[in-house]
PDB file of C-alpha atoms in Angstrom:
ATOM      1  CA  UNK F 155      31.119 -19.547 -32.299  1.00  0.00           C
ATOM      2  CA  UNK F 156      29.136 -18.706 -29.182  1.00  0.00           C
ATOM      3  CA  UNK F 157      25.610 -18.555 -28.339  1.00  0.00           C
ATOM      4  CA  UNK F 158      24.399 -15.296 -26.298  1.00  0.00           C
ATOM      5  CA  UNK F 159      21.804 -16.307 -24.162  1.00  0.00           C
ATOM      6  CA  UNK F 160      19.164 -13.521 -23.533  1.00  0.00           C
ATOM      7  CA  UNK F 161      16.257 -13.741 -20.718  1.00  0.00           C
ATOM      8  CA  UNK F 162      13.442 -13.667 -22.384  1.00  0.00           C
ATOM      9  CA  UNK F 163      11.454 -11.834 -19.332  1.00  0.00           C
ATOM     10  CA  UNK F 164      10.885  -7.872 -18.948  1.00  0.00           C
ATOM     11  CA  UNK F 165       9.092  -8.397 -15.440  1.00  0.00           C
ATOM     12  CA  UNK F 166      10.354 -11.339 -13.563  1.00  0.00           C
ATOM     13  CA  UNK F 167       8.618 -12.262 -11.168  1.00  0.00           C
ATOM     14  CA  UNK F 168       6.432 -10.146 -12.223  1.00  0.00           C
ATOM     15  CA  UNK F 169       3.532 -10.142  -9.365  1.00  0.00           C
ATOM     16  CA  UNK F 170       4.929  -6.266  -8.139  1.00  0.00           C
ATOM     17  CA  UNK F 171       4.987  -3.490 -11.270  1.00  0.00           C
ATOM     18  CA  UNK F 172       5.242   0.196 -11.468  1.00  0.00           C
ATOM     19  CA  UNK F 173       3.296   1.306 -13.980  1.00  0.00           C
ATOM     20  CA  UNK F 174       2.248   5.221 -15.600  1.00  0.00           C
ATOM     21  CA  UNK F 175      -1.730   6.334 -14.958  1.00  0.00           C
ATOM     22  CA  UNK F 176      -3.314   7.287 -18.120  1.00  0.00           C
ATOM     23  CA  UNK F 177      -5.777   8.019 -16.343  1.00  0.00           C
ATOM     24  CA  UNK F 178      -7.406   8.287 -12.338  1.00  0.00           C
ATOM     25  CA  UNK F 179      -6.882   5.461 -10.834  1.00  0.00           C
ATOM     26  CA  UNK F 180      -7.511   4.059  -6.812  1.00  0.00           C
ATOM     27  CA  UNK F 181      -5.994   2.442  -4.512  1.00  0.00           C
ATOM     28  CA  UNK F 182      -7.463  -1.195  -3.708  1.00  0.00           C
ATOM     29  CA  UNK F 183      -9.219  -1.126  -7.252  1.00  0.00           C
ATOM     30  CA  UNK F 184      -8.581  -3.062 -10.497  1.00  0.00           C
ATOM     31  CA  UNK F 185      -6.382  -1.585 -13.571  1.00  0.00           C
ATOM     32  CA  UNK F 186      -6.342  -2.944 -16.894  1.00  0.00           C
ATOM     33  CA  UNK F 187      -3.754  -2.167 -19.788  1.00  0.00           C
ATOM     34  CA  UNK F 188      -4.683   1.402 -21.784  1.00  0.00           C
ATOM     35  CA  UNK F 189      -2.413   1.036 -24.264  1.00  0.00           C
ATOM     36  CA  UNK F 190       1.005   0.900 -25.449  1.00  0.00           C
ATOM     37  CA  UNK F 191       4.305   2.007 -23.397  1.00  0.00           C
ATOM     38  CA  UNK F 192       4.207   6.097 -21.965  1.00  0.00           C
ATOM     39  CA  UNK F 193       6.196   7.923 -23.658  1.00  0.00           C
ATOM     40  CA  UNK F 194       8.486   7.830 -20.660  1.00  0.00           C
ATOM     41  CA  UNK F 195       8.710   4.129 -21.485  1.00  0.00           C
ATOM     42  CA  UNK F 196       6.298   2.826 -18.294  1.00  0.00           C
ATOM     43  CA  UNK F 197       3.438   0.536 -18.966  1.00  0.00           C
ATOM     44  CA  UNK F 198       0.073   2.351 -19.264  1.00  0.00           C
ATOM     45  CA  UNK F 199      -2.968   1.354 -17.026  1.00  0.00           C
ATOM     46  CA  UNK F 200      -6.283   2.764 -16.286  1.00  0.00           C
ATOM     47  CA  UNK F 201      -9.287   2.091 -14.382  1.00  0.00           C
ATOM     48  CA  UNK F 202     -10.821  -1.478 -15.327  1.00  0.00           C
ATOM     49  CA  UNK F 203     -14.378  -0.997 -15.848  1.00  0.00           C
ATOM     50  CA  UNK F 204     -16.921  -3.332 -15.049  1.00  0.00           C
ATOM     51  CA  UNK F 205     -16.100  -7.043 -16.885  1.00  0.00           C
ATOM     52  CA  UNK F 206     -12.778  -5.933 -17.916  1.00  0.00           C
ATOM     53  CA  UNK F 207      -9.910  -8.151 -18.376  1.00  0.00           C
ATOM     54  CA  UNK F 208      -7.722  -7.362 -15.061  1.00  0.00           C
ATOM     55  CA  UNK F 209      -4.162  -6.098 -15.277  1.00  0.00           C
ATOM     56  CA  UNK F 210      -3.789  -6.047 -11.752  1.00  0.00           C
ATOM     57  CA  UNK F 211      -4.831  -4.381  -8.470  1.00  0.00           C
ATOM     58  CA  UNK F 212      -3.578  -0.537  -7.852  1.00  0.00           C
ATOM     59  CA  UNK F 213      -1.732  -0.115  -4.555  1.00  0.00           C
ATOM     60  CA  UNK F 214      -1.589   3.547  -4.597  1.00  0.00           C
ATOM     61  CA  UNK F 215      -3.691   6.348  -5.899  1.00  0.00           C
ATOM     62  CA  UNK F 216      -2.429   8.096  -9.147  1.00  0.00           C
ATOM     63  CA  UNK F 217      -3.686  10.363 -11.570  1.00  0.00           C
ATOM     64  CA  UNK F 218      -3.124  10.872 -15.373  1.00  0.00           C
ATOM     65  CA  UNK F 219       0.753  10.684 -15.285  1.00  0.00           C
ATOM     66  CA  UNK F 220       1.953   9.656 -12.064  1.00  0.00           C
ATOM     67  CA  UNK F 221       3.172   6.729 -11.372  1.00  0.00           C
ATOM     68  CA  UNK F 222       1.399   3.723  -9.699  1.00  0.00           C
ATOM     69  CA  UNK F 223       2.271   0.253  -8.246  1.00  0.00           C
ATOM     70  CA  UNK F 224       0.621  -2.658  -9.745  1.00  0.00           C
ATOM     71  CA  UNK F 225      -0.235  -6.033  -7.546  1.00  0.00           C
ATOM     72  CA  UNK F 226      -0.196  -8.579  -9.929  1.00  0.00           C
ATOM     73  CA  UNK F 227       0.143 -12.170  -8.386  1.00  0.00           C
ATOM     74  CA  UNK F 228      -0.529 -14.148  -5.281  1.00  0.00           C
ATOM     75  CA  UNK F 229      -3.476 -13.081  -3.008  1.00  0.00           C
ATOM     76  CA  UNK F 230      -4.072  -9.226  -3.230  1.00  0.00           C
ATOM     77  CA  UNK F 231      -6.796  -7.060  -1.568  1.00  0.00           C
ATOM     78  CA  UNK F 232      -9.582  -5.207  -3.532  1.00  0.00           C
ATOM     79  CA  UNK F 233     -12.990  -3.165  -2.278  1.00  0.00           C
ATOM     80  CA  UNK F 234     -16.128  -5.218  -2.790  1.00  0.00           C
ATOM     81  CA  UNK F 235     -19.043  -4.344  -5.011  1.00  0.00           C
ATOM     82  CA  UNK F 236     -21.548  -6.474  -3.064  1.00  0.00           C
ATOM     83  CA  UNK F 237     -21.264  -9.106  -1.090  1.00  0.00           C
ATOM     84  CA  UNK F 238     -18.765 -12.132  -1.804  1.00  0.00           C
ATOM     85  CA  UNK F 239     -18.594 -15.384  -0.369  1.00  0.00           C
ATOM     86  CA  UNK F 240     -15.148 -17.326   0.168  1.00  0.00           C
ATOM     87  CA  UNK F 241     -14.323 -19.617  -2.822  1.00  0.00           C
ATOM     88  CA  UNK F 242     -16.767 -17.345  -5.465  1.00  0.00           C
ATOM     89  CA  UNK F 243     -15.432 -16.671  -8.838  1.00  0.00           C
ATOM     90  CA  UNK F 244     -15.096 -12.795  -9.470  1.00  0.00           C
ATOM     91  CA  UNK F 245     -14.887 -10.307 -11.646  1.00  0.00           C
ATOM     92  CA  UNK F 246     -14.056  -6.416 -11.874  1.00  0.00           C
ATOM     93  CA  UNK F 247     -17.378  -4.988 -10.798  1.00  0.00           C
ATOM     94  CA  UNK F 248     -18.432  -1.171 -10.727  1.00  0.00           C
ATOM     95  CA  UNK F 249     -16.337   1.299 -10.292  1.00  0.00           C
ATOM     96  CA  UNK F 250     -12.998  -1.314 -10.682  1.00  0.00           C
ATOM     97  CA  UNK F 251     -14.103  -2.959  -7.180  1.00  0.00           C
ATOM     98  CA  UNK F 252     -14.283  -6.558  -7.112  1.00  0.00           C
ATOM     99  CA  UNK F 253     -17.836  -8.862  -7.529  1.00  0.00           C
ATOM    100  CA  UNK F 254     -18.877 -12.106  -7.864  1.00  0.00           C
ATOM    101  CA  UNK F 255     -18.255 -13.592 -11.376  1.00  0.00           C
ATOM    102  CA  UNK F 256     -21.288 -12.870 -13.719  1.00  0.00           C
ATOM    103  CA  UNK F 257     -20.987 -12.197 -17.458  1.00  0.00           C
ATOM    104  CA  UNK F 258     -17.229 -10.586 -16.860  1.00  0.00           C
ATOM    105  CA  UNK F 259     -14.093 -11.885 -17.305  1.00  0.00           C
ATOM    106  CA  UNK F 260     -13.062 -14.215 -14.041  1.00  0.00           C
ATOM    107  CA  UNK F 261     -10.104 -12.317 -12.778  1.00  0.00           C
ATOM    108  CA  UNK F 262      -9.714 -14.828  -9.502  1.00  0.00           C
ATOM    109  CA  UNK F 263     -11.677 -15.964  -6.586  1.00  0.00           C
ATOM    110  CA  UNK F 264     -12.350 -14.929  -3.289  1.00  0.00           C
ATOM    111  CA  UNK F 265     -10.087 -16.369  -0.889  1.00  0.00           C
ATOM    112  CA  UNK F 266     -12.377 -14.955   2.307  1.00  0.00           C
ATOM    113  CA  UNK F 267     -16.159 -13.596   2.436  1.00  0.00           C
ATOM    114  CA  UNK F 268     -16.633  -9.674   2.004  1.00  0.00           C
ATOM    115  CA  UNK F 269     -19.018  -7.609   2.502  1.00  0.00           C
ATOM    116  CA  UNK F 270     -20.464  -5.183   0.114  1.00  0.00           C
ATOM    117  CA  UNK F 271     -17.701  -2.036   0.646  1.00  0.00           C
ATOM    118  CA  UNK F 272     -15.258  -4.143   2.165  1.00  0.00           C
ATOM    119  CA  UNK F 273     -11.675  -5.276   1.482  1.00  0.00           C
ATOM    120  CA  UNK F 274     -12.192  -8.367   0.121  1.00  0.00           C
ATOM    121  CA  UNK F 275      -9.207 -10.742  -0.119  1.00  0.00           C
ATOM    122  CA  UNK F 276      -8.806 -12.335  -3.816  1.00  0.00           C
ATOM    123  CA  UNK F 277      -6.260 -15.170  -5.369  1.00  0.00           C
ATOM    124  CA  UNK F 278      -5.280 -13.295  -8.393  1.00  0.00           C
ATOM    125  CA  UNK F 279      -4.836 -14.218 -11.417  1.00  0.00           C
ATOM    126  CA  UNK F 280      -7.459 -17.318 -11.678  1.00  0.00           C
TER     127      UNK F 280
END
């Protein structure tokens, strides 16, 4: 008798995804999950909203339907909302940009200082 051995990942690595919009989202900004497969089969993201749980980082613009590309691991770059200094705990802020850490979910930390409307360079995930 033999044993079929199955991988048990769907993304591996993982850190690059393409996902489906469910709704606007922009480049630069933090997407979370908005629910269960398309019903083309693609994962579903949406803007993250301030304190949300993180998904990843969009790296294109995309609309309800279209495609996007997800940045998931390593160091990616996201707009500030406010200023961050290097080594601060952050959060999605307004709008899906990136703050410092307050009552949100830590999504990473700030590899480099930004300033407020910059492109602020994060270690994602935590």
């Amino acid at each position: 008798m033999s044993t079929t051995i199955t991988s048990p990942f769907i993304y591996a690595p993982g850190e690059n995804i393409t996902a489906e919009a469910t709704g606007t989202v922009a480049v630069r900004k933090f997407v979370k999950i908005s629910g269960s497969r398309t019903g083309a089969g693609n994962l579903a993201v949406t803007a993250a909203a301030a304190g949300d749980r993180a998904f990843g980082v969009a790296a294109n613009d995309a609309t309800a339907g279209q495609l996007v590309r997800v940045a998931r691991g390593g160091v990616v770059k996201v707009i500030a909302a406010g200023a961050i200094a290097a080594g601060a705990a952050v959060q999605v802020g307004t709008g899906g940009a990136v703050s410092t850490a307050a009552a949100g979910v830590v999504v990473g930390f700030a590899v480099t200082g930004a300033a407020d409307g910059a492109i602020a360079e994060i270690a994602f995930p935590a």
